[in-house]
Tab-separated table of C-alpha atoms in Angstrom:
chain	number	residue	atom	x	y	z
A	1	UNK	CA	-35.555	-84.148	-113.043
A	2	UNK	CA	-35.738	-80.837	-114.391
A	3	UNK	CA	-38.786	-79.952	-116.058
A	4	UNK	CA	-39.859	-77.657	-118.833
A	5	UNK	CA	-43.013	-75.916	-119.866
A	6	UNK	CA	-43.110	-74.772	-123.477
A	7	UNK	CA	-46.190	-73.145	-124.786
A	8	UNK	CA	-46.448	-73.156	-128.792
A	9	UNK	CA	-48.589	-69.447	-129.869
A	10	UNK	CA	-48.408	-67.984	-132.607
A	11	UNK	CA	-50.944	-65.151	-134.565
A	12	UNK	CA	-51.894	-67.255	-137.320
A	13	UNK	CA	-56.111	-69.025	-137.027
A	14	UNK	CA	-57.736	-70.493	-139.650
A	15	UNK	CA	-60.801	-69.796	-137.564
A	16	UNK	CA	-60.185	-66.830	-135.189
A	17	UNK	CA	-56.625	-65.000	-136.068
A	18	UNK	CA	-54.996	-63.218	-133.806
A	19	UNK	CA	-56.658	-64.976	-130.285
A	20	UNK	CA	-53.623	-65.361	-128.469
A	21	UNK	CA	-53.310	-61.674	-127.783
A	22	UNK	CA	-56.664	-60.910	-127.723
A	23	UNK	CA	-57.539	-59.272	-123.989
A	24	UNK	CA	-59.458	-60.574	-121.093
A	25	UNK	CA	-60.060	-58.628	-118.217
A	26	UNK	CA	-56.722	-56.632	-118.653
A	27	UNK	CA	-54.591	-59.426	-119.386
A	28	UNK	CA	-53.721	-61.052	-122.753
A	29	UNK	CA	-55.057	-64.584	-123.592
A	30	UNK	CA	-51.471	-65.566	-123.823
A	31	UNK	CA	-50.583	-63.738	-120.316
A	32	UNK	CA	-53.058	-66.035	-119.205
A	33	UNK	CA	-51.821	-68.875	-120.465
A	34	UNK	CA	-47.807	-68.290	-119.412
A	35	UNK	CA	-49.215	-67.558	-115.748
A	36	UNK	CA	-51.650	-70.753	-114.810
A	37	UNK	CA	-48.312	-72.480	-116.110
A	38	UNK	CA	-45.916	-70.827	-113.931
A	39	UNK	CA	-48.936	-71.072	-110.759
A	40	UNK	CA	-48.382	-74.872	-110.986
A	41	UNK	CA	-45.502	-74.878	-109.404
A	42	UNK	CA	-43.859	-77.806	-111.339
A	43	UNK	CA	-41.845	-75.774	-114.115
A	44	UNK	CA	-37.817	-74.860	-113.304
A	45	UNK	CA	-38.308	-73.031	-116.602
A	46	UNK	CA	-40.894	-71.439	-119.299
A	47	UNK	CA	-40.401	-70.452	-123.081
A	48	UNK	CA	-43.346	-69.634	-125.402
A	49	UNK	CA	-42.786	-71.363	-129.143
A	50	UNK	CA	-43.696	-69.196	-131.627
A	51	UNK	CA	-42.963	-68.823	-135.587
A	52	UNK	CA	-40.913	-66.710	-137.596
A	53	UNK	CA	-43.411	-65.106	-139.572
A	54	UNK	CA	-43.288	-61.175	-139.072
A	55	UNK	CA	-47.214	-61.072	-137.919
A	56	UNK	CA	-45.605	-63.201	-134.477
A	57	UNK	CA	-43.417	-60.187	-134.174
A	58	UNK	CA	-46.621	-58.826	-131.856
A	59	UNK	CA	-45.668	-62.523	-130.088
A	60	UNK	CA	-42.136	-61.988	-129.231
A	61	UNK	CA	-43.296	-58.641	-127.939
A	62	UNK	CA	-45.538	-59.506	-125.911
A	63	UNK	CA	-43.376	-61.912	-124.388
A	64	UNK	CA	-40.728	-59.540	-123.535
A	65	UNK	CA	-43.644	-57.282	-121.781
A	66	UNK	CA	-44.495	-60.675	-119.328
A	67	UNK	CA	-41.408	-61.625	-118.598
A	68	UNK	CA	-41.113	-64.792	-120.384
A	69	UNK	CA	-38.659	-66.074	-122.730
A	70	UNK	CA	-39.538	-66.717	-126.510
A	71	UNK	CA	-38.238	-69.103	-129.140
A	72	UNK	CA	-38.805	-69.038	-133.014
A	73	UNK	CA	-39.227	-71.385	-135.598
A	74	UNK	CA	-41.085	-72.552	-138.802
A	75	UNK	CA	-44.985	-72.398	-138.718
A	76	UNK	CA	-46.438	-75.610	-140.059
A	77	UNK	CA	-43.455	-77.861	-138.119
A	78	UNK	CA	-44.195	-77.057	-134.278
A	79	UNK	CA	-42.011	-80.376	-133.692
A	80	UNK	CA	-39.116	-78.631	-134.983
A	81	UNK	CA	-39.933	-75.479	-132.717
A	82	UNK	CA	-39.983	-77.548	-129.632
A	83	UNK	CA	-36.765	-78.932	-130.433
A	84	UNK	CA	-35.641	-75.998	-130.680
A	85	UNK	CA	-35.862	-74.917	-127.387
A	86	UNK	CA	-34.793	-78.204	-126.153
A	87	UNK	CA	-31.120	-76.827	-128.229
A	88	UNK	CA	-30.877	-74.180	-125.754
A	89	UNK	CA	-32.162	-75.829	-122.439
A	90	UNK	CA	-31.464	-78.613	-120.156
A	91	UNK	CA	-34.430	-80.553	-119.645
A	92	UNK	CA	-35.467	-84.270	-118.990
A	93	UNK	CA	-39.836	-84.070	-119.088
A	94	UNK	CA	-41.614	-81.279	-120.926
A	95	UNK	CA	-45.052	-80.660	-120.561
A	96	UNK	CA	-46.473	-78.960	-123.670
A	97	UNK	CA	-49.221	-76.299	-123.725
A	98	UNK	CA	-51.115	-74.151	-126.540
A	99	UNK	CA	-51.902	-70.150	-126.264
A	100	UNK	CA	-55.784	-70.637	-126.616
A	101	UNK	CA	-56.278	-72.668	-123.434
A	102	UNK	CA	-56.990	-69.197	-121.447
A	103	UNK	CA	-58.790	-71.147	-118.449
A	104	UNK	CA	-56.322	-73.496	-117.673
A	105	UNK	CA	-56.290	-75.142	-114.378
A	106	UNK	CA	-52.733	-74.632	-112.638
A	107	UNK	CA	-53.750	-77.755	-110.271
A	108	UNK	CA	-54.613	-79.951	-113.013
A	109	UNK	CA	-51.161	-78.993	-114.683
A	110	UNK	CA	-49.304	-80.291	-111.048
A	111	UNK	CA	-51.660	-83.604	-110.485
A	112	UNK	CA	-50.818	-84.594	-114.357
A	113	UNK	CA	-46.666	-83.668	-113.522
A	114	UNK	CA	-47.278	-85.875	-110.477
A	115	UNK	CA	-48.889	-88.856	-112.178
A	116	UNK	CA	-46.419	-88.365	-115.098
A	117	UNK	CA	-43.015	-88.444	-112.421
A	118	UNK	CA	-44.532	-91.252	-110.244
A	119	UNK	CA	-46.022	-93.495	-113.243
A	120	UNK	CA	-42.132	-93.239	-115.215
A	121	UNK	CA	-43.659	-93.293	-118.527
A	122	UNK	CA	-42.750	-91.712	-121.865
A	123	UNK	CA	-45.741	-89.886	-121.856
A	124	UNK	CA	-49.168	-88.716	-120.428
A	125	UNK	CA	-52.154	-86.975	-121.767
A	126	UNK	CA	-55.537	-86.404	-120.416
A	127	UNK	CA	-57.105	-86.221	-123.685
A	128	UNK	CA	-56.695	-90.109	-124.820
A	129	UNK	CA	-60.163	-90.697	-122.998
A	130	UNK	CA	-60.944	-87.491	-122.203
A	131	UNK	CA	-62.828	-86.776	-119.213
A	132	UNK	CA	-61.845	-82.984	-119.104
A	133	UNK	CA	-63.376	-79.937	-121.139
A	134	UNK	CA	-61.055	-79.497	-124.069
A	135	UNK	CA	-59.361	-76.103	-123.237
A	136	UNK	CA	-57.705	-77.770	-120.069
A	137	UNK	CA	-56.384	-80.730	-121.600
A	138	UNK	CA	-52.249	-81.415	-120.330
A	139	UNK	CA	-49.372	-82.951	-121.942
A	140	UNK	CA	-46.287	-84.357	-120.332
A	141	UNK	CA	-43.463	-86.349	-122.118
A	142	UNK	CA	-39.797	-87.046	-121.827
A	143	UNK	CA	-37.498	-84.959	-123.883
A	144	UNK	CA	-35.572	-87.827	-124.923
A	145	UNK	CA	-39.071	-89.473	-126.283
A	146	UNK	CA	-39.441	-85.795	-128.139
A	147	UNK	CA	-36.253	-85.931	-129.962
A	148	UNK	CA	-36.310	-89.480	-130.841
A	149	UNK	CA	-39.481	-89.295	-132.517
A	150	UNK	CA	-37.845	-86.294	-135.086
A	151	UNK	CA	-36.530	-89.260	-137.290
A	152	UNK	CA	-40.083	-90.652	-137.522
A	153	UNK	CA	-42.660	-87.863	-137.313
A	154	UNK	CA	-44.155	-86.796	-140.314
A	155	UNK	CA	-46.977	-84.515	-141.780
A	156	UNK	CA	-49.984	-83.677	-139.418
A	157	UNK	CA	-47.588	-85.518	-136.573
A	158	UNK	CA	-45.304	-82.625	-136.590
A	159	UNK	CA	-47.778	-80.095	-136.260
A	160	UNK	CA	-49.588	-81.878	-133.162
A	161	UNK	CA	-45.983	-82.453	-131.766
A	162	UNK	CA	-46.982	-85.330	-129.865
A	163	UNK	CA	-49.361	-87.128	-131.909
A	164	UNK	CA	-47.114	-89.443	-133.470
A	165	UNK	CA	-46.346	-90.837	-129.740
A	166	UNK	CA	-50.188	-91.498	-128.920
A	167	UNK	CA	-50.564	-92.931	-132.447
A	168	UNK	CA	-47.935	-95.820	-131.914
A	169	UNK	CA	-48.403	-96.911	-128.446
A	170	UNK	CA	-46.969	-100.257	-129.056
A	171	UNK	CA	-43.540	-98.341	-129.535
A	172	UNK	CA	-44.219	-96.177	-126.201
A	173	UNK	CA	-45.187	-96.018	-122.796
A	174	UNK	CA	-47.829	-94.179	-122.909
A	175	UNK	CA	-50.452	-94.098	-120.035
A	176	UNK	CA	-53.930	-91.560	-120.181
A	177	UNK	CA	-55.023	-89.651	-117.377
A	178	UNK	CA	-58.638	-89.193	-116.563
A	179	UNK	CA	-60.660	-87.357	-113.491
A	180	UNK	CA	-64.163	-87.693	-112.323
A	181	UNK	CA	-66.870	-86.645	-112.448
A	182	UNK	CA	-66.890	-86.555	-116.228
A	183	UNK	CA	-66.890	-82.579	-117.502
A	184	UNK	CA	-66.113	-83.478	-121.259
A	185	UNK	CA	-69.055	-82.065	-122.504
A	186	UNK	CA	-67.846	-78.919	-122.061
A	187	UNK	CA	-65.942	-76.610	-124.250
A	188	UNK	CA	-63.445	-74.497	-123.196
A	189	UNK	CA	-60.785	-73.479	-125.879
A	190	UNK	CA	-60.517	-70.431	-127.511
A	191	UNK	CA	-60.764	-71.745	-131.172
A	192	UNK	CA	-63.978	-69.531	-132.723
A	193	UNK	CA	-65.913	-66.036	-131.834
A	194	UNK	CA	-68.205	-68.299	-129.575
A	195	UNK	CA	-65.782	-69.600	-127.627
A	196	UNK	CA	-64.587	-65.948	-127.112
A	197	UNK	CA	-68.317	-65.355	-125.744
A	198	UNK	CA	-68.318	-68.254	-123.601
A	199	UNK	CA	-64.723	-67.489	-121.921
A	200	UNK	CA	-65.493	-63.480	-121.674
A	201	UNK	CA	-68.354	-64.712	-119.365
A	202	UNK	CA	-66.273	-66.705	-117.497
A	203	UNK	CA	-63.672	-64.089	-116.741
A	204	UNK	CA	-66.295	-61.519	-116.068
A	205	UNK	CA	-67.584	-63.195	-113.498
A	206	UNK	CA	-64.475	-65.092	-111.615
A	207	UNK	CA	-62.190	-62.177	-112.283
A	208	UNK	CA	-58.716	-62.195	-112.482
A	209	UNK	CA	-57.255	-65.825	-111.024
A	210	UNK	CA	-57.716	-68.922	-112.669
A	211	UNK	CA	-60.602	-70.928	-111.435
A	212	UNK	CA	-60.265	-74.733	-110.296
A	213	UNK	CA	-62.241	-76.520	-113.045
A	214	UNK	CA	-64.908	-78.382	-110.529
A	215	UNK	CA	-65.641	-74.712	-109.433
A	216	UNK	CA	-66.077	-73.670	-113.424
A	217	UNK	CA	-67.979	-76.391	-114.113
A	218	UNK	CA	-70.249	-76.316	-111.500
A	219	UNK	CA	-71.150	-72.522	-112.252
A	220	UNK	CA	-71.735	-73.260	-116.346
A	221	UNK	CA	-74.189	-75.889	-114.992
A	222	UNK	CA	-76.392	-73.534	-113.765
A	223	UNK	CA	-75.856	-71.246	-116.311
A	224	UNK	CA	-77.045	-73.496	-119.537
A	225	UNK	CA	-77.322	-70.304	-122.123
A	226	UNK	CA	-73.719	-70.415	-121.502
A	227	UNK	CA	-72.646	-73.806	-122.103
A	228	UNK	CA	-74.883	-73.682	-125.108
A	229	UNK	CA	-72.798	-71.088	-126.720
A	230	UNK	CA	-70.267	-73.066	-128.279
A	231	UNK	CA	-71.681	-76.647	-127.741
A	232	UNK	CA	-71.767	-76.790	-131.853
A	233	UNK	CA	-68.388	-75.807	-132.248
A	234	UNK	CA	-66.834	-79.242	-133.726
A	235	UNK	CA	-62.875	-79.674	-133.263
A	236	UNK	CA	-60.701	-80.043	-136.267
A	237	UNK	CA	-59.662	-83.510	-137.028
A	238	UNK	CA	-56.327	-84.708	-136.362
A	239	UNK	CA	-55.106	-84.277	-140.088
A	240	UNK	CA	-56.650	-80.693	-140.522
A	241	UNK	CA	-53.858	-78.727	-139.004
């Protein structure tokens, strides 16, 4: 089974443009991103998704400055990006990852890959109950599933990619993924300035390597001012893309 990471970033934010290059400790939120990928050690290959609008020139760049390969495509339809890259590569699964998860959990990514192979599903999320802080949410699905669902995808379902899979289970198999203890109360996305003040503080004090998310979550629960930050921070609904 050959398996493929793509990560959709472009410059573009409603809320807070330009975050996936923005810099934390030295490293670019989308560096960030690309490597906790590539440190799960379940990807045979890598390609970052972005658009073709000239501001995601500073994407592409940035790209070629990491080391990882690059794909464009329309804005609005990130479906159509993924498939895309799925045009150029070989791949059976594809787990699917955003540029403003900066404090993802390379472990997590390998235990949901594991689940995903073992279980033989069309697709796995940990975000169907969600037990995780959003910001380390992962998404694994079969690149068959992804193509077949181009005929019937429409609207906001091609701009969350794989919505239109977890919105008609009946036609799927679709199985969610949860861990304990129960950390869903925090927030750890990179969506508004505090966000940006909550995950500075994180990288300032853990440094360079991405931190396994029992160890995060068990220093933000002693530091309360922190997890307060962006506690009223309220997530766009599905249909708001």
């Amino acid at each position: 089974m050959t398996t493929l990471g793509i990560i959709q970033a472009r410059m573009g934010s409603t809320r807070l443009p330009g975050k996936v290059l923005r810099r934390l400790g030295g490293r670019t939120v989308l560096d960030r991103v690309v490597r906790a990928a590539r440190d799960s050690g379940v990807l045979e290959d890598l390609v970052v998704a972005t658009t073709f609008e000239a501001a995601d020139d500073a994407v592409a760049d940035e790209c070629a400055r990491i080391g990882v390969a690059c794909h464009r495509g329309p804005v609005d339809d990130v479906l159509t990006r993924f498939l895309g890259v799925l045009e150029t590569r070989s791949a059976d699964t594809v787990l699917r990852f955003t540029a403003d998860c900066p404090l993802l959990d390379p472990h997590l990514v390998a235990r949901a890959a594991r689940v995903f192979e073992a279980a033989g599903v069309d697709y796995l999320t940990t975000s169907i109950t969600r037990t995780l802080p959003r910001g380390l949410d992962v998404e694994v699905v079969r690149a068959a599933v992804l193509k077949e669902i181009d005929k019937l995808a429409y609207d906001h379902h091609r701009t969350h990619v794989t919505s239109y899979i977890y919105s008609h289970p009946a036609d799927f198999d679709v199985i969610g993924l949860t861990a304990q203890p129960d950390l869903s109360y925090l927030r750890l996305t990179l969506d508004t300035e505090d966000d940006w003040k909550l995950i500075e503080a994180v990288i300032d004090h853990f440094g360079d390597a991405p931190v396994a998310v029992r160890t995060l979550a068990s220093w933000l629960d002693g530091q309360p001012e922190l997890a307060a930050l962006n506690a009223h921070v309220r997530q766009k609904e599905l249909d708001q893309a």
